[in-house]
Coordinates of C-alpha atoms in Angstrom, one line a residue:
X1062 CA -26.5 22.6 -10.8
X1063 CA -23.8 24.0 -9.0
X1064 CA -23.3 22.9 -5.4
X1065 CA -23.4 25.0 -2.5
X1066 CA -21.1 24.8 0.0
X1067 CA -20.4 26.3 3.3
X1068 CA -16.8 26.6 2.7
X1069 CA -16.1 31.1 2.4
X1070 CA -14.4 31.9 -1.1
X1071 CA -11.7 33.8 -1.4
X1072 CA -10.9 36.5 -3.5
X1073 CA -7.8 37.1 -5.2
X1074 CA -5.9 37.8 -8.9
X1075 CA -5.4 35.4 -11.0
X1076 CA -3.3 35.4 -14.3
X1077 CA -6.6 36.1 -17.1
X1078 CA -6.1 33.5 -20.3
X1079 CA -8.9 34.4 -21.9
X1080 CA -8.5 37.9 -23.0
X1081 CA -4.6 39.0 -22.3
X1082 CA -4.8 42.1 -24.1
X1083 CA -1.5 43.5 -22.1
X1084 CA 1.0 41.7 -24.3
X1085 CA -0.9 39.3 -26.9
X1086 CA -1.9 40.5 -30.2
X1087 CA -3.2 37.6 -31.7
X1088 CA -6.5 38.7 -33.4
X1089 CA -9.2 36.3 -32.9
X1090 CA -11.8 39.1 -33.3
X1091 CA -12.1 41.4 -36.7
X1092 CA -14.4 44.6 -35.5
X1093 CA -16.1 46.8 -37.6
X1094 CA -13.3 50.6 -38.1
X1095 CA -16.0 52.8 -37.8
X1096 CA -15.3 56.7 -37.4
X1097 CA -18.1 57.7 -35.2
X1098 CA -18.8 54.7 -32.7
X1099 CA -19.9 55.9 -29.3
X1100 CA -19.1 52.8 -27.9
X1101 CA -16.0 52.3 -28.9
X1102 CA -12.2 51.7 -26.4
X1103 CA -9.0 52.3 -26.1
X1104 CA -6.0 51.3 -23.5
X1105 CA -8.3 48.4 -21.9
X1106 CA -6.2 47.1 -19.3
X1107 CA -7.7 44.5 -15.9
X1108 CA -6.1 46.3 -13.9
X1109 CA -7.8 48.7 -11.5
X1110 CA -6.8 49.9 -7.9
X1111 CA -9.0 48.2 -5.8
X1112 CA -7.0 45.3 -6.3
X1113 CA -4.8 46.0 -4.1
X1114 CA -7.0 45.9 -1.0
X1115 CA -7.0 41.7 -1.7
X1116 CA -4.8 38.9 -0.3
X1117 CA -1.5 38.2 -2.4
X1118 CA -1.1 41.0 -4.3
X1119 CA 1.4 40.3 -6.6
X1120 CA 3.8 42.2 -9.3
X1121 CA 2.0 40.4 -12.2
X1122 CA -1.4 42.7 -10.8
X1123 CA -1.5 44.2 -14.5
X1124 CA -2.4 41.3 -16.2
X1125 CA -4.5 39.7 -14.0
X1126 CA -8.6 39.4 -13.3
X1127 CA -10.6 38.6 -10.8
X1128 CA -11.2 34.6 -10.0
X1129 CA -15.0 34.3 -11.0
X1130 CA -15.6 31.2 -12.8
X1131 CA -16.7 32.8 -16.4
X1132 CA -14.9 35.2 -17.9
X1133 CA -15.5 37.5 -21.8
X1134 CA -14.6 36.2 -24.8
X1135 CA -17.3 37.8 -27.3
X1136 CA -20.4 39.4 -27.9
X1137 CA -22.7 36.6 -26.1
X1138 CA -20.0 34.2 -25.1
X1139 CA -17.9 33.3 -22.3
X1140 CA -14.9 31.4 -21.9
X1141 CA -14.3 29.0 -18.2
X1142 CA -11.6 26.9 -17.2
X1143 CA -13.3 23.5 -15.7
X1144 CA -11.4 20.1 -14.9
X1145 CA -8.1 21.8 -17.1
X1146 CA -10.0 22.4 -19.9
X1147 CA -11.0 25.6 -22.1
X1148 CA -14.2 26.1 -22.8
X1149 CA -16.3 28.8 -24.4
X1150 CA -20.5 29.2 -23.3
X1151 CA -23.0 30.9 -25.0
X1152 CA -24.2 33.5 -22.7
X1153 CA -25.9 37.0 -22.8
X1154 CA -24.0 40.0 -21.9
X1155 CA -24.8 43.2 -20.6
X1156 CA -22.2 45.9 -20.8
X1157 CA -22.0 48.8 -18.3
X1158 CA -20.0 51.9 -19.2
X1159 CA -18.9 53.1 -15.6
X1160 CA -17.3 56.4 -15.5
X1161 CA -14.2 57.1 -13.7
X1162 CA -14.6 60.3 -12.7
X1163 CA -17.8 62.7 -12.9
X1164 CA -19.3 63.6 -15.9
X1165 CA -20.9 66.4 -14.3
X1166 CA -17.5 67.7 -13.0
X1167 CA -16.1 67.1 -16.2
X1168 CA -18.5 69.3 -18.1
X1169 CA -17.7 72.1 -16.3
X1170 CA -14.6 72.6 -16.0
X1171 CA -13.9 71.5 -12.4
X1172 CA -11.2 68.8 -13.5
X1173 CA -10.0 71.6 -16.3
X1174 CA -6.2 72.1 -14.0
X1175 CA -5.8 68.9 -14.4
X1176 CA -6.7 68.0 -18.0
X1177 CA -3.8 66.7 -18.7
X1178 CA -3.4 63.7 -16.7
X1179 CA -7.1 63.1 -16.9
X1180 CA -7.1 60.2 -19.5
X1181 CA -3.5 57.7 -18.1
X1182 CA -5.4 54.4 -16.4
X1183 CA -3.4 53.9 -12.8
X1184 CA -0.8 50.6 -12.6
X1185 CA 0.2 48.1 -10.2
X1186 CA 1.5 50.6 -7.3
X1187 CA 2.9 53.1 -10.2
X1188 CA 5.2 50.8 -11.6
X1189 CA 6.1 50.5 -15.1
X1190 CA 4.4 54.0 -15.7
X1191 CA 5.7 57.3 -14.7
X1192 CA 2.6 58.9 -15.7
X1193 CA 0.6 60.8 -13.5
X1194 CA -3.0 59.5 -12.4
X1195 CA -5.7 61.7 -11.1
X1196 CA -6.9 61.1 -7.4
X1197 CA -9.5 60.1 -8.4
X1198 CA -9.1 57.4 -10.7
X1199 CA -6.4 56.0 -8.2
X1200 CA -8.9 56.0 -5.3
X1201 CA -10.0 52.2 -4.6
X1202 CA -13.5 53.2 -3.4
X1203 CA -14.1 55.2 -7.2
X1204 CA -17.1 54.6 -6.9
X1205 CA -16.9 52.7 -10.3
X1206 CA -14.7 49.7 -9.1
X1207 CA -16.9 49.9 -5.9
X1208 CA -19.8 49.0 -7.9
X1209 CA -17.8 46.1 -10.5
X1210 CA -16.4 44.5 -7.2
X1211 CA -19.6 43.7 -5.6
X1212 CA -21.2 42.5 -8.9
X1213 CA -18.3 40.4 -8.7
X1214 CA -19.3 39.0 -5.1
X1215 CA -23.0 38.4 -6.3
X1216 CA -21.0 36.2 -8.4
X1217 CA -19.3 34.3 -6.2
X1218 CA -22.6 34.6 -4.3
X1219 CA -24.7 32.5 -7.2
X1220 CA -21.4 29.9 -8.0
X1221 CA -20.4 29.2 -4.6
X1222 CA -23.4 29.6 -2.2
X1223 CA -26.3 28.6 -4.7
X1224 CA -27.6 32.4 -3.8
X1225 CA -29.4 32.6 -7.2
X1226 CA -30.2 35.7 -6.9
X1227 CA -26.2 36.9 -7.7
X1228 CA -25.4 38.3 -10.7
X1229 CA -23.5 36.5 -13.1
X1230 CA -19.5 38.5 -13.3
X1231 CA -17.4 38.2 -16.9
X1232 CA -15.0 40.2 -16.0
X1233 CA -13.9 43.9 -15.9
X1234 CA -11.7 46.0 -18.2
X1235 CA -10.9 49.9 -17.6
X1236 CA -10.2 52.0 -21.4
X1237 CA -10.9 55.5 -22.2
X1238 CA -14.4 55.4 -24.4
X1239 CA -14.1 57.4 -27.6
X1240 CA -17.7 59.1 -26.9
X1241 CA -19.6 58.7 -23.5
X1242 CA -23.0 58.7 -22.9
X1243 CA -24.6 60.2 -20.5
X1244 CA -28.0 61.2 -19.3
X1245 CA -28.4 65.2 -18.7
X1246 CA -31.8 65.6 -18.4
X1247 CA -32.4 67.0 -15.8
X1248 CA -28.9 68.5 -15.1
X1249 CA -29.2 70.7 -18.2
X1250 CA -30.1 74.0 -16.6
X1251 CA -27.7 73.0 -14.2
X1252 CA -24.7 72.8 -16.6
X1253 CA -25.8 76.1 -18.9
X1254 CA -25.2 78.3 -15.2
X1255 CA -21.2 77.6 -16.2
X1256 CA -19.1 79.2 -18.8
X1257 CA -16.9 76.0 -19.3
X1258 CA -19.6 74.0 -20.1
X1259 CA -20.8 76.7 -23.0
X1260 CA -16.9 77.1 -24.5
X1261 CA -16.6 73.5 -24.4
X1262 CA -20.0 72.3 -26.3
X1263 CA -18.7 71.3 -28.9
X1264 CA -15.0 70.5 -27.9
X1265 CA -15.2 68.2 -25.2
X1266 CA -18.7 66.9 -25.7
X1267 CA -22.1 67.9 -27.7
X1268 CA -25.7 67.1 -26.5
X1269 CA -27.8 64.9 -29.1
X1270 CA -31.3 67.4 -28.3
X1271 CA -32.3 69.8 -30.9
X1272 CA -34.8 71.1 -28.6
X1273 CA -32.7 71.6 -26.3
X1274 CA -31.4 74.8 -28.4
X1275 CA -34.2 76.7 -26.1
X1276 CA -33.2 76.0 -22.4
X1277 CA -29.5 76.3 -23.7
X1278 CA -29.8 79.9 -25.1
X1279 CA -32.3 81.2 -22.8
X1280 CA -29.7 79.9 -20.2
X1281 CA -28.0 81.9 -17.5
X1282 CA -25.4 83.9 -17.1
X1283 CA -25.6 85.9 -20.9
X1284 CA -25.2 82.9 -22.9
X1285 CA -28.0 84.0 -25.3
X1286 CA -26.9 83.0 -28.8
X1287 CA -28.5 79.6 -30.6
X1288 CA -25.8 76.9 -30.4
X1289 CA -26.1 74.7 -33.4
X1290 CA -26.1 70.7 -32.1
X1291 CA -26.0 67.1 -33.8
X1292 CA -29.6 65.9 -32.7
X1293 CA -28.9 61.8 -32.5
X1294 CA -26.8 58.7 -32.2
X1295 CA -26.1 56.8 -34.8
X1296 CA -26.1 52.7 -34.0
X1297 CA -22.8 51.3 -34.7
X1298 CA -22.4 47.1 -35.7
X1299 CA -19.9 45.0 -34.7
X1300 CA -19.2 41.8 -36.5
X1301 CA -17.5 38.8 -34.9
X1302 CA -15.4 36.0 -36.7
X1303 CA -16.4 32.8 -36.0
X1304 CA -15.2 31.7 -32.5
X1305 CA -13.1 28.7 -32.2
X1306 CA -13.4 26.9 -28.9
X1307 CA -9.7 26.6 -28.2
X1308 CA -8.5 30.0 -29.4
X1309 CA -7.8 32.1 -26.2
X1310 CA -5.9 35.2 -27.0
X1311 CA -7.6 38.1 -28.4
X1312 CA -6.3 42.0 -29.6
X1313 CA -8.5 44.6 -28.1
X1314 CA -7.1 48.1 -28.3
X1315 CA -10.1 49.4 -30.0
X1316 CA -13.5 47.2 -29.2
X1317 CA -16.8 48.7 -30.2
X1318 CA -20.2 46.7 -28.3
X1319 CA -23.4 47.0 -30.1
X1320 CA -26.7 47.2 -28.1
X1321 CA -24.7 46.5 -24.7
X1322 CA -23.7 49.9 -23.7
X1323 CA -25.7 51.7 -20.0
X1324 CA -27.0 55.0 -20.4
X1325 CA -24.9 56.9 -17.4
X1326 CA -27.8 58.6 -15.8
X1327 CA -26.5 61.1 -13.3
X1328 CA -28.4 62.0 -10.0
X1329 CA -29.0 65.8 -10.2
X1330 CA -26.8 68.0 -8.1
X1331 CA -28.7 69.9 -5.6
X1332 CA -27.5 72.3 -3.6
X1333 CA -29.3 71.6 0.2
X1334 CA -28.5 74.5 2.8
X1335 CA -30.7 73.2 5.1
X1336 CA -29.5 71.6 8.1
X1337 CA -30.6 67.9 9.0
X1338 CA -32.9 68.8 11.7
X1339 CA -36.4 67.9 10.7
X1340 CA -38.7 71.2 10.8
X1341 CA -41.0 71.5 13.7
X1342 CA -43.3 73.7 11.8
X1343 CA -44.2 70.6 9.4
X1344 CA -47.5 68.9 9.4
X1345 CA -48.5 65.5 10.6
X1346 CA -48.4 62.2 9.0
X1347 CA -50.0 62.2 4.9
X1348 CA -52.4 59.8 4.7
X1349 CA -52.0 56.8 1.9
X1350 CA -54.5 58.5 0.1
X1351 CA -52.2 61.7 0.0
X1352 CA -51.0 62.6 -4.1
X1353 CA -48.8 64.1 -5.4
X1354 CA -49.0 67.6 -6.3
X1355 CA -46.6 65.9 -8.5
X1356 CA -25.3 79.2 -32.6
X1357 CA -22.1 79.9 -31.7
X1358 CA -20.2 83.2 -33.0
X1359 CA -16.6 80.8 -32.9
X1360 CA -16.5 79.4 -36.2
X1361 CA -13.9 76.7 -34.7
X1362 CA -16.4 75.8 -32.1
X1363 CA -19.0 75.3 -35.0
X1364 CA -16.4 73.2 -37.4
X1365 CA -16.0 71.3 -33.7
X1366 CA -19.6 70.9 -33.6
X1367 CA -20.4 69.6 -37.1
X1368 CA -17.7 67.2 -36.7
X1369 CA -20.5 65.8 -34.2
X1370 CA -23.0 65.8 -36.2
X1371 CA -22.0 62.5 -38.3
X1372 CA -21.9 60.4 -34.7
X1373 CA -25.9 60.9 -34.7
X1374 CA -28.5 60.2 -37.0
X1375 CA -31.5 59.1 -36.9
X1376 CA -32.3 57.9 -32.9
X1377 CA -34.6 60.1 -32.4
X1378 CA -37.0 61.3 -35.0
X1379 CA -37.6 65.0 -35.4
X1380 CA -41.4 64.8 -34.3
X1381 CA -40.7 63.3 -31.0
X1382 CA -37.1 64.9 -30.3
X1383 CA -38.8 67.5 -27.8
X1384 CA -39.6 64.1 -25.9
X1385 CA -36.8 62.4 -26.4
X1386 CA -33.9 62.4 -23.2
X1387 CA -30.9 64.4 -23.5
X1388 CA -27.8 62.6 -23.7
X1389 CA -24.3 64.0 -23.6
X1390 CA -21.8 62.6 -26.0
X1391 CA -18.3 63.2 -24.2
X1392 CA -15.1 62.5 -26.2
X1393 CA -12.1 60.5 -25.1
X1394 CA -13.4 59.5 -21.4
X1395 CA -11.8 57.5 -18.7
X1396 CA -14.3 54.5 -18.1
X1397 CA -14.4 51.2 -16.5
X1398 CA -16.7 48.4 -19.0
X1399 CA -18.3 46.2 -16.2
X1400 CA -19.7 43.1 -18.2
X1401 CA -22.7 40.9 -16.4
X1402 CA -25.4 39.4 -17.2
X1403 CA -27.9 40.3 -19.2
X1404 CA -31.4 40.8 -17.4
X1405 CA -34.3 40.8 -19.0
X1406 CA -36.2 44.1 -17.6
X1407 CA -36.9 46.2 -14.6
X1408 CA -39.5 46.3 -11.9
X1409 CA -39.7 49.1 -12.8
X1410 CA -41.4 48.7 -16.1
X1411 CA -43.6 46.1 -14.6
X1412 CA -45.1 48.6 -12.0
X1413 CA -45.0 51.0 -15.2
X1414 CA -47.1 48.2 -17.1
X1415 CA -49.5 47.3 -14.4
X1416 CA -47.7 44.1 -13.7
X1417 CA -47.7 43.9 -10.6
X1418 CA -50.5 43.6 -7.9
X1419 CA -50.7 42.3 -4.3
X1420 CA -50.5 38.6 -5.4
X1421 CA -47.0 38.5 -6.7
X1422 CA -46.2 41.8 -5.6
X1423 CA -46.0 40.7 -2.6
X1424 CA -43.5 37.8 -3.1
X1425 CA -41.4 40.0 -5.1
X1426 CA -40.9 41.8 -2.5
X1427 CA -40.3 38.8 -0.7
X1428 CA -37.4 38.5 -2.7
X1429 CA -36.1 41.8 -2.2
X1430 CA -36.1 41.5 0.9
X1431 CA -33.6 38.1 1.5
X1432 CA -31.0 39.7 -0.9
X1433 CA -30.7 42.8 1.3
X1434 CA -30.9 40.4 4.0
X1435 CA -28.1 37.7 2.7
X1436 CA -26.2 40.9 1.7
X1437 CA -26.4 42.3 4.7
X1438 CA -25.2 39.6 7.3
X1439 CA -23.0 38.2 5.1
X1440 CA -21.3 42.0 3.7
X1441 CA -23.0 44.2 6.2
X1442 CA -23.9 46.0 2.8
X1443 CA -26.4 49.0 2.4
X1444 CA -27.6 49.8 -1.5
X1445 CA -28.2 53.4 -0.6
X1446 CA -29.6 54.1 -4.2
X1447 CA -32.1 51.0 -4.4
X1448 CA -35.2 51.7 -6.3
X1449 CA -37.5 50.2 -8.4
X1450 CA -34.9 51.1 -11.9
X1451 CA -32.4 49.4 -9.8
X1452 CA -33.9 45.8 -9.5
X1453 CA -34.1 43.8 -12.6
X1454 CA -35.2 40.1 -13.3
X1455 CA -34.5 37.1 -15.7
X1456 CA -36.8 34.4 -16.4
X1457 CA -37.2 31.5 -14.2
X1458 CA -39.4 27.8 -14.9
X1459 CA -39.0 27.0 -10.9
X1460 CA -42.8 28.0 -9.3
X1461 CA -41.0 28.8 -6.2
X1462 CA -38.2 30.0 -4.8
X1463 CA -36.8 28.1 -1.2
X1464 CA -35.0 30.0 1.9
X1465 CA -33.8 29.1 5.2
X1466 CA -33.3 31.7 7.6
X1467 CA -32.9 32.1 11.6
X1468 CA -33.8 28.4 11.2
X1469 CA -37.5 29.0 9.2
X1470 CA -38.1 27.9 5.9
X1471 CA -39.4 29.9 3.2
X1472 CA -41.5 29.1 -0.3
X1473 CA -42.1 31.4 -2.4
X1474 CA -43.9 32.0 -5.9
X1475 CA -42.3 33.2 -8.9
X1476 CA -45.0 34.2 -11.2
X1477 CA -41.7 33.6 -13.3
X1478 CA -39.5 35.7 -12.6
X1479 CA -36.2 36.0 -10.3
X1480 CA -35.3 39.1 -8.8
X1481 CA -31.8 40.5 -9.1
X1482 CA -30.2 43.9 -7.8
X1483 CA -27.8 46.2 -10.2
X1484 CA -26.2 49.3 -10.1
X1485 CA -23.8 49.2 -7.0
X1486 CA -22.3 52.8 -7.5
X1487 CA -23.1 54.2 -3.9
X1488 CA -23.0 51.2 -2.3
X1489 CA -20.4 50.7 1.2
X1490 CA -19.5 47.3 2.0
X1491 CA -17.3 44.8 4.0
X1492 CA -14.8 42.1 2.6
X1493 CA -12.4 40.8 4.5
X1494 CA -11.5 43.2 6.3
X1495 CA -11.4 46.1 4.3
X1496 CA -14.3 48.8 3.7
X1497 CA -15.7 49.3 0.5
X1498 CA -17.4 52.8 0.4
X1499 CA -18.2 54.7 -2.5
X1500 CA -16.6 57.7 -2.5
X1501 CA -19.9 59.2 -4.1
X1502 CA -19.8 60.2 -0.1
X1503 CA -16.8 62.1 -0.5
X1504 CA -16.6 66.2 0.0
X1505 CA -17.0 66.7 -3.7
X1506 CA -19.2 63.2 -4.3
X1507 CA -22.8 63.2 -5.4
X1508 CA -23.8 61.9 -2.1
X1509 CA -21.7 63.5 0.2
X1510 CA -23.3 64.1 3.7
X1511 CA -25.9 61.3 3.2
X1512 CA -23.6 59.9 6.1
X1513 CA -20.6 61.0 7.4
X1514 CA -18.7 58.4 8.1
X1515 CA -15.1 56.4 7.8
X1516 CA -13.4 56.4 5.2
X1517 CA -15.1 59.9 4.8
X1518 CA -15.4 60.6 7.8
X1519 CA -16.2 64.8 9.5
X1520 CA -14.9 64.7 12.7
X1521 CA -16.5 68.5 13.2
X1522 CA -20.0 66.5 12.0
X1523 CA -22.4 64.0 14.5
X1524 CA -20.9 60.3 13.0
X1525 CA -23.8 59.2 10.5
X1526 CA -23.4 55.6 9.9
X1527 CA -24.7 53.0 6.8
X1528 CA -28.5 52.9 7.8
X1529 CA -29.3 49.2 7.1
X1530 CA -33.1 50.6 7.0
X1531 CA -32.2 52.8 4.2
X1532 CA -32.8 50.6 1.1
X1533 CA -36.8 49.6 2.0
X1534 CA -37.3 52.8 2.7
X1535 CA -36.2 54.4 -0.4
X1536 CA -37.6 51.6 -2.5
X1537 CA -40.6 52.3 -0.7
X1538 CA -40.6 55.7 -2.5
X1539 CA -39.9 54.3 -6.0
X1540 CA -43.5 52.7 -6.0
X1541 CA -44.8 55.0 -4.0
X1542 CA -46.5 56.6 -6.7
X1543 CA -47.2 53.6 -8.9
X1544 CA -49.0 51.6 -5.9
X1545 CA -50.9 54.7 -4.4
X1546 CA -52.8 54.6 -7.9
X1547 CA -54.4 52.3 -7.0
X1548 CA -54.9 52.2 -3.7
X1549 CA -59.0 51.6 -3.7
X1550 CA -59.1 48.3 -5.8
X1551 CA -58.9 45.7 -3.9
X1552 CA -56.5 43.0 -5.7
X1553 CA -53.8 46.3 -4.8
X1554 CA -54.8 47.1 -1.3
X1555 CA -52.1 44.7 0.8
X1556 CA -49.1 45.7 -1.4
X1557 CA -50.3 49.7 -0.7
X1558 CA -50.2 49.3 2.9
X1559 CA -46.4 47.5 2.8
X1560 CA -45.3 50.2 0.5
X1561 CA -47.4 53.3 2.9
X1562 CA -45.7 51.3 6.2
X1563 CA -42.0 51.8 4.8
X1564 CA -41.7 55.1 3.3
X1565 CA -43.0 56.0 7.4
X1566 CA -40.1 57.6 9.3
X1567 CA -39.2 56.9 13.3
X1568 CA -42.7 58.9 14.2
X1569 CA -45.0 57.0 11.6
X1570 CA -44.7 60.0 9.3
X1571 CA -44.9 59.9 5.6
X1572 CA -41.1 60.7 4.3
X1573 CA -42.0 61.3 0.8
X1574 CA -45.4 64.3 1.5
X1575 CA -47.4 66.1 3.8
X1576 CA -50.8 66.1 4.3
X1577 CA -51.3 69.2 2.0
X1578 CA -49.4 67.1 -1.0
X1579 CA -46.7 69.4 -0.6
X1580 CA -42.8 67.3 -1.1
X1581 CA -41.5 66.8 2.9
X1582 CA -37.8 66.5 1.6
X1583 CA -37.5 67.7 -2.1
X1584 CA -34.4 65.7 -3.9
X1585 CA -31.7 65.2 -1.8
X1586 CA -32.7 66.3 1.7
X1587 CA -34.6 63.2 1.5
X1588 CA -31.8 60.4 1.1
X1589 CA -30.3 63.3 3.9
X1590 CA -33.3 62.4 6.2
X1591 CA -33.9 58.6 5.1
X1592 CA -30.4 58.3 6.5
X1593 CA -31.1 59.9 10.2
X1594 CA -34.9 59.0 10.9
X1595 CA -35.7 55.8 9.2
X1596 CA -34.6 53.0 11.5
X1597 CA -37.9 50.4 11.6
X1598 CA -37.4 49.1 8.1
X1599 CA -34.3 46.3 8.2
X1600 CA -34.9 43.1 5.9
X1601 CA -34.7 41.1 8.5
X1602 CA -37.7 42.6 11.0
X1603 CA -40.1 41.9 7.1
X1604 CA -40.5 37.9 8.3
X1605 CA -42.9 38.9 11.5
X1606 CA -44.8 40.5 9.2
X1607 CA -47.7 39.3 8.3
X1608 CA -47.8 39.8 4.9
X1609 CA -44.7 37.9 4.8
X1610 CA -45.5 35.3 6.9
X1611 CA -47.5 33.5 4.5
X1612 CA -44.3 32.5 3.0
X1613 CA -43.2 30.6 5.9
X1614 CA -43.7 27.0 6.1
X1615 CA -42.0 23.5 7.4
X1616 CA -40.4 21.2 4.3
X1617 CA -41.0 17.5 4.9
X1618 CA -38.4 17.4 2.1
X1619 CA -35.2 20.0 2.3
X1620 CA -34.6 20.9 -2.2
X1621 CA -31.8 20.9 -3.0
X1622 CA -32.4 24.9 -4.8
X1623 CA -32.7 25.6 -1.3
X1624 CA -31.2 28.8 -0.1
X1625 CA -29.9 28.7 3.2
X1626 CA -28.9 31.7 4.5
X1627 CA -28.0 30.4 7.8
X1628 CA -24.9 28.1 6.3
X1629 CA -23.3 31.3 4.7
X1630 CA -20.0 32.5 5.8
X1631 CA -19.7 36.5 6.7
X1632 CA -16.8 38.0 4.6
X1633 CA -16.7 41.0 7.1
X1634 CA -13.6 40.4 9.3
X1635 CA -10.7 38.9 7.6

């Protein structure tokens, strides 16, 4: 059992004894050699520029990693140092491949003039490396670095303060992925409006979906010729040798991991020419019963496409190709591997399968509230894209979770599920005097104009700080259509009431729909308006809601597993 301590942890770097990929060349794992591996990575390194913001950074930073408890050891093993003894431990590992550059910007040519430097990896203060590095890859606020570092912080909360909702974090690496996989289903029409996309399809990237030919051939800018593409992607297996727990060195110039990938889902780029003020002509608040109306001529290019087609057979059958997701595979793409615990499934899946009702759903929401409340207290954290797919769970045999906050104690049934937040690529938080703000909010970012604050503050526009009410409202928007389908079913009515409250703005108008069923704020405008006109849904304010007051209790005996949020340190300042 972990021991809770009130002593603050310190984030620092330490020489990595597990995967000394910089200098050591002794082989521990035998990776299958594959001609076409989606997950194959090369030029791996520990360092990323966010490390420069930490205390006690020294010249060994290039070969050091963060001071977390467990480090990646193999596919299902991690390494830990306990009382000076090196041990390997069985763990289920999930690896997220997080892009260091914006994939859509890459596919429309925004980086074309800098193409020669896009795969150069950053080094500590540029020592021992005369290569120029793209400014986005050098930025400590790169959304990938911000994501990975907050995974680490939740891990430290788990192991230092016994905050059970923290993620186990096993390390991160930068590298170049042979084929980076990105979901472009919502962006294909946007992409096909650019000459660069058509000119480089089959050269720099390809698409897995034959049915999408029609979309491309019917696209704008006179691109009418049918383009031939590969149909799918073939999974590649990785073979591990028997592991000896005394071995701690590895050569990972190329790494291939089977079934440990996350497809990078890019938010659609939406042009919003409207201002930030409310439309005075909008209808009044919609009620709980509102329903949503909701082949190329170049022979060289064809040769390239044929080469790519070998990377992709049998993932989807021909008969369901029209319904399968649309993926782009980008060749030689800079990424960060973020290695975390493998969760069982998403909150979205539970809703989709009808496994959530008022009884368990309100208890699940209470877990989410306490996560947000804790991260806001400790790190002044906002997730800024919290929806039902960014909340996952792991099984637990504990029947209840126990919390203490503001000298009040809470006992919450788990229904066998312990929830955790994931995907912090749009997060804003503070740690040890530093502000970590995803560059999604920069001028070229996909969330630009949601806020207007440092370090991307535009002095010509009003200040809009991160909004602590944003996350619960955004979550409720993603739940709304799920729960409103059951609004008249008695066992769902209370959950419906909570969600309906959370989607309301400061004037009690529904943020999603007008009375006539039209969307009130389409697409990214919804994010902008939540940030500006929703201020009543902070996590801490929910504890006075009668639906959540049911969990308040007075414990005769304080369980060892209680998460005493009152005692958690505040990490915002130095």
